Coordinates of C-alpha atoms in Angstrom, one line a residue:
X1 CA 14.5 -21.9 -9.6
X2 CA 16.2 -22.1 -6.2
X3 CA 18.8 -19.5 -5.7
X4 CA 22.3 -21.0 -5.4
X5 CA 23.9 -20.1 -2.0
X6 CA 26.6 -17.4 -2.4
X7 CA 30.0 -18.2 -0.9
X8 CA 31.6 -15.7 1.5
X9 CA 35.0 -14.2 1.1
X10 CA 37.3 -12.3 3.5
X11 CA 36.4 -8.6 3.8
X12 CA 37.3 -5.7 6.0
X13 CA 34.8 -5.0 8.9
X14 CA 34.0 -1.6 7.5
X15 CA 32.4 -2.1 4.1
X16 CA 32.3 -3.8 0.8
X17 CA 32.6 -0.6 -1.1
X18 CA 32.6 3.1 -0.3
X19 CA 30.3 3.9 -3.1
X20 CA 26.5 3.2 -2.9
X21 CA 24.7 2.0 -6.0
X22 CA 23.6 4.9 -8.1
X23 CA 22.3 5.7 -11.6
X24 CA 24.8 7.6 -13.7
X25 CA 23.4 11.1 -13.7
X26 CA 25.0 14.5 -13.9
X27 CA 25.6 15.8 -10.4
X28 CA 24.5 19.3 -9.4
X29 CA 26.2 21.3 -6.7
X30 CA 25.4 20.3 -3.2
X31 CA 24.2 22.9 -0.7
X32 CA 23.9 22.1 2.9
X33 CA 21.4 23.7 5.3
X34 CA 23.6 25.5 7.9
X35 CA 26.0 28.4 8.5
X36 CA 27.9 29.9 5.6
X37 CA 31.4 28.8 4.7
X38 CA 33.8 28.9 1.8
X39 CA 35.6 26.3 -0.3
X40 CA 37.9 27.9 -2.8
X41 CA 36.1 30.6 -4.7
X42 CA 32.7 29.0 -4.4
X43 CA 30.5 29.7 -1.5
X44 CA 29.1 26.6 0.3
X45 CA 27.2 26.1 3.5
X46 CA 28.9 24.3 6.4
X47 CA 26.5 21.5 7.7
X48 CA 25.1 21.9 11.2
X49 CA 23.1 18.7 11.4
X50 CA 20.6 18.2 14.1
X51 CA 19.7 14.7 15.4
X52 CA 16.9 13.2 13.5
X53 CA 15.6 9.6 13.7
X54 CA 14.3 9.9 10.2
X55 CA 17.8 10.5 8.9
X56 CA 18.8 6.9 9.6
X57 CA 21.5 5.5 11.8
X58 CA 25.1 6.5 11.2
X59 CA 27.7 3.9 10.1
X60 CA 29.6 4.6 13.3
X61 CA 26.5 3.9 15.2
X62 CA 26.2 0.5 13.6
X63 CA 29.7 -0.5 14.9
X64 CA 28.3 -1.0 18.4
X65 CA 25.0 -2.6 17.5
X66 CA 24.3 -6.2 18.0
X67 CA 23.4 -6.3 14.3
X68 CA 27.1 -6.0 13.3
X69 CA 27.2 -9.8 13.2
X70 CA 24.2 -9.9 10.9
X71 CA 25.7 -7.4 8.6
X72 CA 28.9 -9.4 8.3
X73 CA 26.9 -12.6 7.7
X74 CA 24.8 -11.0 4.9
X75 CA 27.9 -9.5 3.4
X76 CA 29.5 -12.9 3.2
X77 CA 26.5 -14.4 1.4
X78 CA 26.0 -11.7 -1.3
X79 CA 29.5 -10.4 -2.1
X80 CA 30.4 -12.8 -4.9
X81 CA 27.2 -12.2 -6.8
X82 CA 27.3 -8.5 -6.2
X83 CA 30.9 -8.3 -7.5
X84 CA 30.1 -10.5 -10.5
X85 CA 27.2 -8.1 -11.4
X86 CA 29.2 -4.9 -10.6
X87 CA 26.7 -3.7 -7.9
X88 CA 28.3 -2.1 -4.8
X89 CA 27.0 -2.0 -1.2
X90 CA 28.0 -0.3 1.9
X91 CA 27.4 -1.6 5.4
X92 CA 24.6 1.0 5.7
X93 CA 23.0 -0.5 2.6
X94 CA 23.1 -4.0 4.0
X95 CA 21.7 -2.7 7.3
X96 CA 18.7 -1.2 5.4
X97 CA 17.9 -4.6 3.7
X98 CA 18.3 -6.4 7.0
X99 CA 16.0 -4.0 8.8
X100 CA 13.3 -4.2 6.1
X101 CA 13.3 -8.0 6.6
X102 CA 13.2 -7.9 10.4
X103 CA 16.8 -9.0 10.5
X104 CA 16.0 -12.3 8.9
X105 CA 19.4 -13.0 7.1
X106 CA 17.9 -15.5 4.7
X107 CA 15.1 -13.1 3.7
X108 CA 17.5 -10.2 3.4
X109 CA 19.8 -12.2 1.2
X110 CA 17.0 -13.0 -1.2
X111 CA 15.9 -9.4 -1.3
X112 CA 19.5 -8.2 -2.0
X113 CA 19.8 -10.8 -4.8
X114 CA 16.4 -9.6 -6.3
X115 CA 17.7 -6.0 -6.0
X116 CA 20.9 -6.8 -7.9
X117 CA 18.9 -8.7 -10.6
X118 CA 16.4 -5.8 -10.9
X119 CA 19.3 -3.3 -11.2
X120 CA 21.0 -5.3 -14.0
X121 CA 17.9 -6.7 -15.8
X122 CA 18.0 -5.8 -19.5
X123 CA 15.9 -4.3 -20.9
X124 CA 14.3 -2.5 -17.9
X125 CA 11.7 0.3 -18.1
X126 CA 12.5 0.9 -21.8
X127 CA 16.3 1.3 -21.3
X128 CA 19.3 -1.1 -21.1
X129 CA 19.1 -1.2 -17.3
X130 CA 18.6 0.9 -14.3
X131 CA 22.2 1.9 -14.1
X132 CA 22.0 3.2 -17.7
X133 CA 19.4 5.8 -17.1
X134 CA 20.6 9.2 -18.3
X135 CA 19.0 12.7 -18.5
X136 CA 18.2 11.9 -22.2
X137 CA 16.1 9.0 -21.1
X138 CA 13.8 11.2 -19.0
X139 CA 13.6 14.4 -21.1
X140 CA 9.8 14.5 -21.4
X141 CA 9.2 13.8 -17.7
X142 CA 11.8 16.3 -16.6
X143 CA 10.2 19.0 -18.9
X144 CA 6.9 18.6 -17.0
X145 CA 8.6 19.9 -13.8
X146 CA 6.7 17.3 -11.8
X147 CA 9.5 16.3 -9.5
X148 CA 13.0 17.5 -8.4
X149 CA 15.5 17.4 -5.6
X150 CA 15.9 20.6 -3.6
X151 CA 19.4 22.1 -3.6
X152 CA 19.2 22.5 0.2
X153 CA 19.1 19.7 2.8
X154 CA 17.0 19.4 5.9
X155 CA 18.9 20.4 9.1
X156 CA 19.7 16.7 9.8
X157 CA 21.3 16.4 6.3
X158 CA 18.5 14.4 4.6
X159 CA 17.6 15.5 1.0
X160 CA 14.1 16.4 -0.1
X161 CA 12.2 15.7 -3.3
X162 CA 9.3 17.9 -4.3
X163 CA 6.6 16.2 -6.4
X164 CA 3.7 18.1 -8.0
X165 CA 1.0 15.4 -8.6
X166 CA -1.1 17.7 -10.9
X167 CA 1.7 17.5 -13.4
X168 CA 1.5 13.7 -13.7
X169 CA -0.9 13.3 -16.7
X170 CA -1.1 9.7 -17.9
X171 CA -3.8 10.6 -20.4
X172 CA -1.7 13.2 -22.2
X173 CA -0.5 12.3 -25.7
X174 CA 3.0 11.0 -25.6
X175 CA 2.8 9.9 -22.0
X176 CA 5.0 6.8 -21.3
X177 CA 4.5 4.8 -18.1
X178 CA 8.1 3.4 -18.2
X179 CA 9.6 6.9 -18.6
X180 CA 7.5 8.1 -15.7
X181 CA 8.9 5.4 -13.5
X182 CA 12.4 5.9 -14.9
X183 CA 12.1 9.6 -13.9
X184 CA 11.2 8.9 -10.2
X185 CA 14.1 6.4 -10.0
X186 CA 16.4 9.0 -11.6
X187 CA 15.2 11.6 -9.1
X188 CA 15.7 9.4 -6.1
X189 CA 19.2 8.4 -7.3
X190 CA 20.0 12.1 -7.5
X191 CA 18.8 12.6 -3.9
X192 CA 20.9 9.6 -2.7
X193 CA 24.0 11.0 -4.4
X194 CA 23.5 14.2 -2.4
X195 CA 23.5 12.4 1.0
X196 CA 26.3 13.4 3.3
X197 CA 28.2 10.6 5.1
X198 CA 26.0 8.8 7.6
X199 CA 22.7 9.8 6.0
X200 CA 20.6 7.0 4.5
X201 CA 17.1 8.4 4.1
X202 CA 15.3 11.0 2.0
X203 CA 12.0 12.9 2.3
X204 CA 9.2 13.8 -0.1
X205 CA 6.9 16.8 -0.2
X206 CA 3.9 15.7 -2.3
X207 CA 1.9 18.7 -3.6
X208 CA -1.7 17.7 -4.3
X209 CA -2.8 21.2 -5.3
X210 CA -5.3 21.3 -8.2
X211 CA -5.2 17.5 -8.8
X212 CA -8.2 15.7 -10.3
X213 CA -9.0 12.0 -10.5
X214 CA -7.1 11.8 -13.8
X215 CA -3.9 12.6 -11.9
X216 CA -4.4 9.8 -9.4
X217 CA -2.7 7.1 -11.5
X218 CA -3.3 3.9 -9.5
X219 CA -1.2 1.8 -11.8
X220 CA 1.8 4.1 -11.5
X221 CA 1.4 4.4 -7.7
X222 CA 1.4 0.5 -7.4
X223 CA 4.6 0.3 -9.5
X224 CA 6.3 3.1 -7.6
X225 CA 5.4 1.7 -4.2
X226 CA 6.9 -1.7 -5.2
X227 CA 10.1 0.0 -6.2
X228 CA 10.2 2.1 -3.0
X229 CA 9.5 -0.8 -0.6
X230 CA 11.6 -3.6 -2.3
X231 CA 14.3 -1.8 -4.2
X232 CA 14.9 1.1 -1.9
X233 CA 14.1 -0.4 1.5
X234 CA 14.3 1.9 4.5
X235 CA 15.2 4.9 2.3
X236 CA 12.0 6.8 3.1
X237 CA 12.3 9.1 6.1
X238 CA 8.9 10.7 5.6
X239 CA 6.5 12.1 3.0
X240 CA 4.5 15.2 3.7
X241 CA 1.3 15.6 1.6
X242 CA 0.1 19.1 1.2
X243 CA -2.9 20.9 -0.4
X244 CA -5.0 17.7 -0.4
X245 CA -8.5 18.2 -1.9
X246 CA -11.6 16.7 -0.3
X247 CA -11.9 13.9 -2.8
X248 CA -8.5 12.6 -2.0
X249 CA -9.9 11.3 1.3
X250 CA -11.5 8.6 -0.7
X251 CA -8.3 7.8 -2.6
X252 CA -6.0 7.6 0.3
X253 CA -7.4 4.4 1.9
X254 CA -6.8 2.5 -1.4
X255 CA -3.2 3.8 -1.6
X256 CA -2.6 3.2 2.1
X257 CA -3.3 -0.5 1.6
X258 CA -0.3 -0.8 -0.7
X259 CA 2.1 0.3 2.1
X260 CA 3.4 -1.6 5.1
X261 CA 2.2 -0.4 8.5
X262 CA 5.6 1.1 9.2
X263 CA 5.6 3.0 5.9
X264 CA 2.1 4.2 6.4
X265 CA 3.2 6.0 9.5
X266 CA 5.8 8.0 7.5
X267 CA 3.0 9.7 5.4
X268 CA 1.9 13.0 7.0
X269 CA -0.8 15.3 5.9
X270 CA 0.0 19.0 6.5
X271 CA -2.8 21.6 6.1
X272 CA -0.8 24.7 6.7
X273 CA 2.8 26.0 6.1
X274 CA 3.2 25.9 9.9
X275 CA 2.4 22.2 9.9
X276 CA 4.7 21.6 7.0
X277 CA 7.5 23.5 8.7
X278 CA 7.4 20.9 11.6
X279 CA 9.1 18.5 9.1
X280 CA 10.7 20.6 6.4
X281 CA 12.1 24.1 7.0
X282 CA 10.3 26.6 4.9
X283 CA 13.5 28.4 4.0
X284 CA 14.6 25.4 1.9
X285 CA 11.2 25.1 0.1
X286 CA 10.2 27.0 -3.0
X287 CA 7.2 29.4 -2.8
X288 CA 5.1 27.1 -4.9
X289 CA 4.8 24.8 -2.0
X290 CA 4.5 27.4 0.7
X291 CA 8.3 27.9 1.3
X292 CA 10.4 31.1 1.5
X293 CA 13.3 30.0 -0.7
X294 CA 13.9 31.7 -3.9
X295 CA 14.7 28.4 -5.6
X296 CA 12.8 27.6 -8.8
X297 CA 13.2 24.4 -10.7
X298 CA 14.3 24.9 -14.3
X299 CA 14.5 21.7 -16.4
X300 CA 17.9 21.6 -18.1
X301 CA 17.0 20.3 -21.5

């Protein structure tokens, strides 16, 4: 069916909403990589962000861009449908969709509409909808310890997700493909919720240590790549793959074909901690992936 054009309404030039779309999950304390500071009785770190292209453009930076007109045009087209469905967007969100469509406003509108429909489709991945995912919906996957958001951010302010591929075991009794996808969405939403103002991207550290062919789940990878490219466009700052075994050289070309050329360039193989440290500071990474942080992920079940 042809999508009915969406009427525009008057909006402020800043944004549709201050809150980006997110799954309702329990938020954990945010720690920022920087010098120490205090807030009340709790000790926090004061951010000392360094410039980083992979962090994404700041909202303030968008004000002077020629794309401001495109953002306003897209905003006018999707606002009625977004408000009807209860999905909120910032100017930064709209910029991401536009960029992923080479600033074709019509294509970006269609992709935003599909995103809203995906987010509100019911049922979705075995639950009511994406916005309804709770910790109870990902208990088994969380217990595996396969993926988690680090408590510390990169110097630029971008969050980091660590993923241990050997703990993805699709042949195990009780494995549920929908829950596995729910969990990666849940984890990315946690990372997005940790983003300071002006940050729009996240990073992955993918640990390939001790994997076998049974861990290389092509069906799951295809589903995840589709979600990453079309539901979270321009969210990926980079993905560092570490501890890759020799046989993965044969797997990578098949996976690479699923990615756009731009996204392919964001995947980096690091053979040593020194190479990893070029992208992710070792002092925010746990020792299990070659870092020096004392952090250990403990599933709260």
